CSV table of C-alpha atoms in Angstrom, one decimal:
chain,number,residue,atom,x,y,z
A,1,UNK,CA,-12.7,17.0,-80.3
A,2,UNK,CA,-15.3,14.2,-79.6
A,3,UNK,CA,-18.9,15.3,-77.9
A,4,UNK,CA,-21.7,12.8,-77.9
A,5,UNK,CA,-24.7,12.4,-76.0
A,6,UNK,CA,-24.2,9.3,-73.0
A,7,UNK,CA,-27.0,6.8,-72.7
A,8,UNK,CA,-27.9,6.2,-69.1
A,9,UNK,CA,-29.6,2.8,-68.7
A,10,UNK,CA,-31.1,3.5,-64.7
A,11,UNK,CA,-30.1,0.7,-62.7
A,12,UNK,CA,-34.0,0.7,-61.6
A,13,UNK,CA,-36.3,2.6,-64.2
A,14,UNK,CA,-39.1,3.3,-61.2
A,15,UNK,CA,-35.7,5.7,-59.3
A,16,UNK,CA,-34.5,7.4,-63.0
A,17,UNK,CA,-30.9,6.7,-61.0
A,18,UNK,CA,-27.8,5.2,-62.1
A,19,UNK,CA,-24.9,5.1,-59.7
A,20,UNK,CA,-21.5,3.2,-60.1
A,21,UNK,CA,-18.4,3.8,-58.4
A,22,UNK,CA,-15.3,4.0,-61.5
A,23,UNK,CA,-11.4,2.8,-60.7
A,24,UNK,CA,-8.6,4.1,-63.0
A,25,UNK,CA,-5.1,2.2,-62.2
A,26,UNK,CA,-2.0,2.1,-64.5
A,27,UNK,CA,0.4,4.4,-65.8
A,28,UNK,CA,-0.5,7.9,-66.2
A,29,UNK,CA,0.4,9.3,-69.7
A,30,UNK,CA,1.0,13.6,-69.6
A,31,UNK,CA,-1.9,15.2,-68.3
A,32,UNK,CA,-3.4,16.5,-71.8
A,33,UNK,CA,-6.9,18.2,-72.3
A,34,UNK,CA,-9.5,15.7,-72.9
A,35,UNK,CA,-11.1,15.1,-76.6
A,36,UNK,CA,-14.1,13.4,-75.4
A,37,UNK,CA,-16.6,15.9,-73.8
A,38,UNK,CA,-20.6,14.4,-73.3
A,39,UNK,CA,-23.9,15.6,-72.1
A,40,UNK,CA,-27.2,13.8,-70.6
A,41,UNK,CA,-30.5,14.8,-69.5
A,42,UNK,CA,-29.2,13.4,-65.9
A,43,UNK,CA,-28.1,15.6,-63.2
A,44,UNK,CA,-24.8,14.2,-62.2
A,45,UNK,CA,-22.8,14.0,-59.3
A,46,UNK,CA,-19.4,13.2,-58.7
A,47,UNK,CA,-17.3,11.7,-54.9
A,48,UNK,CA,-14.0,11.2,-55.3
A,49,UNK,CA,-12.9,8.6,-53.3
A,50,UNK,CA,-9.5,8.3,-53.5
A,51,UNK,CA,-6.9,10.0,-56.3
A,52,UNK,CA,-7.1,13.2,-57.7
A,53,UNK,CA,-10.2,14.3,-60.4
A,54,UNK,CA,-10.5,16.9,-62.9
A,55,UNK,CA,-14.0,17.4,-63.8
A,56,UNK,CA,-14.4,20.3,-67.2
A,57,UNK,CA,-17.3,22.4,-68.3
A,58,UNK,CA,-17.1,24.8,-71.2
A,59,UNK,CA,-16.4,27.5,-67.9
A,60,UNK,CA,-14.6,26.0,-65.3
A,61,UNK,CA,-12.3,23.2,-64.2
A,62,UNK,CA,-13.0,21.6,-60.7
A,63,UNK,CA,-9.9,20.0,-59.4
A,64,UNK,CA,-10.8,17.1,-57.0
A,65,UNK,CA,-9.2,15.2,-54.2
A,66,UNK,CA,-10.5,12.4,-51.9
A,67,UNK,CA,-13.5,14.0,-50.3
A,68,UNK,CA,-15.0,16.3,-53.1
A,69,UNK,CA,-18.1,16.6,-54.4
A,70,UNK,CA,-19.4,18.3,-57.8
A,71,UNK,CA,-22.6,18.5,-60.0
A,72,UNK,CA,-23.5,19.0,-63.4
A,73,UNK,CA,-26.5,20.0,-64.8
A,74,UNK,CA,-28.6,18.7,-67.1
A,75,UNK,CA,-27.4,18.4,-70.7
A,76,UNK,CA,-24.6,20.0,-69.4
A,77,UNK,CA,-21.3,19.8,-71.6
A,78,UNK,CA,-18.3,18.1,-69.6
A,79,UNK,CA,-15.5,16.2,-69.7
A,80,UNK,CA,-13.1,14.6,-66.9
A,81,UNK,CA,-9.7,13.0,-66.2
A,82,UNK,CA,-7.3,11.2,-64.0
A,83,UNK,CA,-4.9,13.8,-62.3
A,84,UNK,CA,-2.2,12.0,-60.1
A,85,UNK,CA,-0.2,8.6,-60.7
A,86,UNK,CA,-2.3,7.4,-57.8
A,87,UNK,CA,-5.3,5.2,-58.4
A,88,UNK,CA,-8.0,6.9,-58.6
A,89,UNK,CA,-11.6,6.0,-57.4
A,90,UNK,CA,-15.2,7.8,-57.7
A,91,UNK,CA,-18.4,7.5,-57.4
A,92,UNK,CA,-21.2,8.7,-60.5
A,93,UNK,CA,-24.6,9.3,-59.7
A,94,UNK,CA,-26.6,10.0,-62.2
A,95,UNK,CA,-30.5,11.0,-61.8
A,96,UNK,CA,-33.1,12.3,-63.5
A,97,UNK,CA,-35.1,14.6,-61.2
A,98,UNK,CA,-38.4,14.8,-62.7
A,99,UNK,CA,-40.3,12.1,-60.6
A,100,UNK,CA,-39.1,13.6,-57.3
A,101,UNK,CA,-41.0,16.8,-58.0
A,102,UNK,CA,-43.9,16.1,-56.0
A,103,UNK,CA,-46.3,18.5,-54.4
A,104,UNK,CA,-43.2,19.2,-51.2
A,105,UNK,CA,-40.8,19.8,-54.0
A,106,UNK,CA,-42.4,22.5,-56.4
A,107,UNK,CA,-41.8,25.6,-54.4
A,108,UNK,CA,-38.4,24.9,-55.9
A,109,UNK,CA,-39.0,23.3,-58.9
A,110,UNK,CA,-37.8,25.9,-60.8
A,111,UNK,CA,-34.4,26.0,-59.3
A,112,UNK,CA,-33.8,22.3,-59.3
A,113,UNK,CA,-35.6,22.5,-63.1
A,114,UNK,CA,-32.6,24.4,-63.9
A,115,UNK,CA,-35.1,27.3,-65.0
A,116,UNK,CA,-33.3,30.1,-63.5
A,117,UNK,CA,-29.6,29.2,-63.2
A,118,UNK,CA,-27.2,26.0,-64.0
A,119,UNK,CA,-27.0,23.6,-61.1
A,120,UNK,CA,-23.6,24.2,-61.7
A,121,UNK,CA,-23.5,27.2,-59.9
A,122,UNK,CA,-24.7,25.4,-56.2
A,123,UNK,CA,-21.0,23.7,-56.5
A,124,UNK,CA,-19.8,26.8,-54.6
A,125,UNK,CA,-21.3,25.0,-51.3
A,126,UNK,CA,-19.1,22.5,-51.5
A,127,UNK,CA,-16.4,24.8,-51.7
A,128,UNK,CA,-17.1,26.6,-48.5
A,129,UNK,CA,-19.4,24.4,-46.3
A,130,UNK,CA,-17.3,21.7,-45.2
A,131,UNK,CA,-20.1,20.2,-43.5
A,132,UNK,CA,-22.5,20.0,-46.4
A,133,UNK,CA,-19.6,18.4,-48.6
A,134,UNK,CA,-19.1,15.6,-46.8
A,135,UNK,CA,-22.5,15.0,-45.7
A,136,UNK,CA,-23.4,14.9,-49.7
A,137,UNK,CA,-20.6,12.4,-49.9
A,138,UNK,CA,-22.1,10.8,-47.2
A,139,UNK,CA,-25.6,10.4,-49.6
A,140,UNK,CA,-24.1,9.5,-52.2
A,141,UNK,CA,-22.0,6.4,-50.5
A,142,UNK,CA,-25.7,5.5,-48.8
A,143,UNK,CA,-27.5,5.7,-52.7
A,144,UNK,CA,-24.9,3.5,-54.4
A,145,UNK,CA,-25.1,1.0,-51.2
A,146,UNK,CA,-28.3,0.8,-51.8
A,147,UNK,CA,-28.9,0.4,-55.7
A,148,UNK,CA,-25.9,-1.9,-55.8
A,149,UNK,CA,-26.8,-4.5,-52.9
A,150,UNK,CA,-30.2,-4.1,-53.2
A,151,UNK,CA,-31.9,-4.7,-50.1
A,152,UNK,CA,-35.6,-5.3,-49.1
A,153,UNK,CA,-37.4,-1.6,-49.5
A,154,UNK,CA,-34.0,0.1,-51.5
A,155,UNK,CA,-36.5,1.7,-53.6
A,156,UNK,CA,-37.5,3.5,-50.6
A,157,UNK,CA,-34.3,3.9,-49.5
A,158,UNK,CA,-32.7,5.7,-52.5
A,159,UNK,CA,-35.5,7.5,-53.1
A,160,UNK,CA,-35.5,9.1,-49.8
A,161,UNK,CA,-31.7,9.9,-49.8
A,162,UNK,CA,-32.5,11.7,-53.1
A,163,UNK,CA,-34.6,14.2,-51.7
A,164,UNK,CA,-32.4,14.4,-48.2
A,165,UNK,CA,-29.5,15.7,-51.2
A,166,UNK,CA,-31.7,18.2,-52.6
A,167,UNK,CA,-32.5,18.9,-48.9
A,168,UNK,CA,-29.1,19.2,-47.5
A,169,UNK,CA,-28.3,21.4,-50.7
A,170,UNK,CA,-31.3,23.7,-50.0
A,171,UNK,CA,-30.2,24.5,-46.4
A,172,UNK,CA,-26.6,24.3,-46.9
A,173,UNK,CA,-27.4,27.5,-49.8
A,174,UNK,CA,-25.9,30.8,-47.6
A,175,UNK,CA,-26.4,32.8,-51.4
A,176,UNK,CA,-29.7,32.3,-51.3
A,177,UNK,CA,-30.0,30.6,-55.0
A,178,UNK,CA,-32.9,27.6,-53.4
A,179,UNK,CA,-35.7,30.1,-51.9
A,180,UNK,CA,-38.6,28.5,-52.1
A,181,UNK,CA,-41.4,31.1,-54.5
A,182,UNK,CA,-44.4,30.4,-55.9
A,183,UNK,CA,-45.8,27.0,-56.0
A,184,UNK,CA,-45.6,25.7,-59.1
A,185,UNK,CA,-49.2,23.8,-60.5
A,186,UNK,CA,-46.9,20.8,-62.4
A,187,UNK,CA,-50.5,20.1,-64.2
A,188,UNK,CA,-50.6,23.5,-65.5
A,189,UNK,CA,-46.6,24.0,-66.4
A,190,UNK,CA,-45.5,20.6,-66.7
A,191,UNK,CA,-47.3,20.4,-70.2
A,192,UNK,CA,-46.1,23.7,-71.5
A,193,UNK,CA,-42.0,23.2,-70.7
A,194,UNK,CA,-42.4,20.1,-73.0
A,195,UNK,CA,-44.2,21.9,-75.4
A,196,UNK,CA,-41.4,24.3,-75.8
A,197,UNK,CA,-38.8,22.0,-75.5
A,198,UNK,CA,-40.6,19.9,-78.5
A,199,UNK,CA,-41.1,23.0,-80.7
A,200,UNK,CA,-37.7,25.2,-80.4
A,201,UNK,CA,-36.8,24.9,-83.8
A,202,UNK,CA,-40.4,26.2,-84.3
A,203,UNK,CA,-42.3,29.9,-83.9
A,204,UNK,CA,-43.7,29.5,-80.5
A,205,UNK,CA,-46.6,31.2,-80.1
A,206,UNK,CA,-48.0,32.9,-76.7
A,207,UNK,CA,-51.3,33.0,-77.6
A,208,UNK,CA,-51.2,29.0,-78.0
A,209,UNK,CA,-49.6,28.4,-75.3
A,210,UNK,CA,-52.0,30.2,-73.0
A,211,UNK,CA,-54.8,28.2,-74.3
A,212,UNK,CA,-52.9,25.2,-73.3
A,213,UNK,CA,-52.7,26.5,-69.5
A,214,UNK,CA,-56.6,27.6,-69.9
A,215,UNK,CA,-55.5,31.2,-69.6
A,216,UNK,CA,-55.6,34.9,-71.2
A,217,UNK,CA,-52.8,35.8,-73.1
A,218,UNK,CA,-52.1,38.6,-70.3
A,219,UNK,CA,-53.2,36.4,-67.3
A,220,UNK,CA,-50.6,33.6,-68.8
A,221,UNK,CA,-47.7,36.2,-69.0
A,222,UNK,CA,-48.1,37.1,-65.6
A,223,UNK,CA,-48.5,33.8,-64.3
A,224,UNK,CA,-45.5,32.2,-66.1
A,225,UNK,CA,-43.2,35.5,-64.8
A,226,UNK,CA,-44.6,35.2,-61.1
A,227,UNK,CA,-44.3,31.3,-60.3
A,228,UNK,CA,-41.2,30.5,-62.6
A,229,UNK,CA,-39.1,33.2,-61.7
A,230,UNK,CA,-38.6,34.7,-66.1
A,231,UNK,CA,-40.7,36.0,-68.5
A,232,UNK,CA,-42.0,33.3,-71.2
A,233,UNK,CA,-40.1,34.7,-73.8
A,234,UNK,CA,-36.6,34.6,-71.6
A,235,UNK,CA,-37.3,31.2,-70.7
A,236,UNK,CA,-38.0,30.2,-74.2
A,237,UNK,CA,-34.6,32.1,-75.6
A,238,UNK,CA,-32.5,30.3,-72.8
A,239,UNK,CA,-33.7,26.8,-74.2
A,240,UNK,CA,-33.2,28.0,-77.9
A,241,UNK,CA,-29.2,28.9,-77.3
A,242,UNK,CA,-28.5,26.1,-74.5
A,243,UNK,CA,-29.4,23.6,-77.2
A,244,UNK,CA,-27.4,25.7,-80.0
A,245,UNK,CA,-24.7,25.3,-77.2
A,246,UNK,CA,-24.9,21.5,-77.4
A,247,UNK,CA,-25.5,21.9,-81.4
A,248,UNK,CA,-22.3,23.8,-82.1
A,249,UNK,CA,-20.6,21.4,-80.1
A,250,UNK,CA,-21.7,18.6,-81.5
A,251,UNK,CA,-23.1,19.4,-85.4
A,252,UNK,CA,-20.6,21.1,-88.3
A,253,UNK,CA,-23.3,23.0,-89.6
A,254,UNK,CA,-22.4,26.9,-89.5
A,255,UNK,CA,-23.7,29.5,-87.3
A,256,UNK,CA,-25.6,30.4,-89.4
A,257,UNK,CA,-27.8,26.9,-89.9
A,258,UNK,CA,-27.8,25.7,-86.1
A,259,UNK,CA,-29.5,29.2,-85.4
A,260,UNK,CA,-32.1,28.6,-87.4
A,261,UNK,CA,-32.2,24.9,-86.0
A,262,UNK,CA,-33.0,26.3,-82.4
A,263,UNK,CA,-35.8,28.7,-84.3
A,264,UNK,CA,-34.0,32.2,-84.8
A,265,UNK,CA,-33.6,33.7,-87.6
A,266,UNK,CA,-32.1,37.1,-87.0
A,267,UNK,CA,-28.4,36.8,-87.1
A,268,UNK,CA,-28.0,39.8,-85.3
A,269,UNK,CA,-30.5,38.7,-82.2
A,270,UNK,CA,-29.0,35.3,-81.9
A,271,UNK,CA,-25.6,36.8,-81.1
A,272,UNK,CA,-27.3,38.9,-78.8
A,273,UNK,CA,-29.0,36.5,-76.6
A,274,UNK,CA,-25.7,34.0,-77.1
A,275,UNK,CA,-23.2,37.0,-75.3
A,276,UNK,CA,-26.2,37.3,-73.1
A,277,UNK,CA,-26.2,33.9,-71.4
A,278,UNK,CA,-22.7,32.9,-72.2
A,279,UNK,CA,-21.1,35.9,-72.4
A,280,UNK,CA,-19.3,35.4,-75.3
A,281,UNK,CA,-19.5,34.8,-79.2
A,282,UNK,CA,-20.3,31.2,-80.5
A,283,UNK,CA,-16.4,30.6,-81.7
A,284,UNK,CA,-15.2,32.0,-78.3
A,285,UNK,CA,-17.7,29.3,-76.4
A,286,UNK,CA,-16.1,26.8,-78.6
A,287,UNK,CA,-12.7,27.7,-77.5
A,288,UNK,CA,-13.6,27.1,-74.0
A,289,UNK,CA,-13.5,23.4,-75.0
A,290,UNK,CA,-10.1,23.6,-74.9
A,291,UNK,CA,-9.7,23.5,-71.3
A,292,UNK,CA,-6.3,25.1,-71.1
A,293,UNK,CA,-8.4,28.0,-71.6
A,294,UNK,CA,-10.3,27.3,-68.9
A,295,UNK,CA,-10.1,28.5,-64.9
A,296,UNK,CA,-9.4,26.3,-62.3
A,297,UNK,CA,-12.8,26.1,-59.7
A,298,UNK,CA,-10.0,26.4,-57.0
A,299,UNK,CA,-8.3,29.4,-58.1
């Protein structure tokens, strides 16, 4: 099995977007599992134009005809294949996020940040809402139009389509996984996410990190809990086993060693906190990337 972390060179560095519509034509060899699975710090987006898709993550297996929408997280694990004898054609759209968290944006930045739950789970809307599918489609086709032919003010244009996405998904979201909370002061957390993300391998400690934010230990606590939806500690965990997902993916080093990579020690709490958020041991995740394993996201 083959994993490796994709390079995304944006089309235009001021947008963080790359978008490209793929072909695949010729003989179809037997539908196989793939060996090439890769991550990116991109959210990504997939329209299926014409042919039939199969998009994997380490849980599920999306099954895509002409029409069809999907996204991935970021650094999400994933993998994809051609389906039919027919040709197929889809659109990629890849974007980083980050810059479209202005002052509008942060009541949700924490569910678009991915802090609470994978973006992943939104793809259920496009499973029900029939109207929200295709008007996403409908963005994407108007973002690649736009990056590719490059008209006067396409900067603008993309850049407002991107936020009419997150938009559409907000309000097309009947589970109630988008409400707006807290606003969210980037100048106060903005810092501190990259602090952690910098220093997992590391001991992380609270009392630093409220001096960073200009805060009491207590008054931090509370203020991290309230605004981004999990304690400081939960938060920090989630990033220490998402990036031993990636790492036991990716690496050959033992359990043991990519544990203490991602800056936990304790045997016994890391396989804690790993069935916690995955629901499973290590070499059972592992297994999942043999899709056969896998469930079909139209089942």
């Amino acid at each position: 099995m083959e994993i490796f972390q994709e390079p995304i060179h944006y089309q235009n560095p001021l947008l963080c977007i790359k978008v490209w519509e793929f072909t695949s034509t010729g003989p179809l060899a037997h539908i196989k599992p793939p060996t090439q699975w890769h991550y990116h710090k991109e959210i990504e987006f997939i329209l299926v134009k014409t042919g039939k898709h199969r998009l994997y993550t380490p849980e599920r297996i999306f099954d895509l005809e002409p029409g069809e929408v999907v996204v991935i997280g970021s650094s999400r694990l994933h993998a994809a294949q051609r389906l039919s004898e027919s040709d197929l054609s889809y659109i990629v759209l890849h974007v980083d996020l980050e810059p479209y968290f202005d002052p509008a944006m942060m009541p949700y930045y924490r569910h678009f940040a991915e802090i609470m739950r994978p973006l992943e789970d939104l793809n259920y809307i496009f499973a029900e809402n029939e109207q929200a599918r295709a008007d996403v489609g409908r963005i994407i086709e108007q973002i690649h139009d736009e990056i590719i032919s490059r008209p006067i003010g396409h900067e603008i244009a993309a850049a407002m389509h991107i936020k009419h996405l997150l938009l559409t998904l907000l309000r097309a979201d009947s589970r109630g996984l988008l409400q707006s909370h807290e606003y969210v002061d980037r100048d106060t957390i903005g810092p501190i996410l990259a602090y952690v993300e910098e220093r997992l391998s590391e001991r992380i400690e609270l009392k630093e990190v409220s001096r960073m934010a200009g805060m009491s230990y207590h008054y931090f606590s509370k203020y991290f809990k309230k605004t981004m939806g999990v304690p400081f500690t939960d938060y920090v965990n989630r990033k220490r086993i998402a990036a031993a997902e990636r790492a036991l993916a990716t690496q050959v080093e033992s359990v043991v060693d990519i544990a203490r990579s991602v800056g936990i020690d304790n045997m016994a709490h890391f396989y804690e906190l790993f069935r916690r958020f995955n629901g499973c041991t290590p070499k059972q995740y592992l297994r999942r990337m043999t899709p056969d394993a896998g469930t079909s996201a139209h089942d």
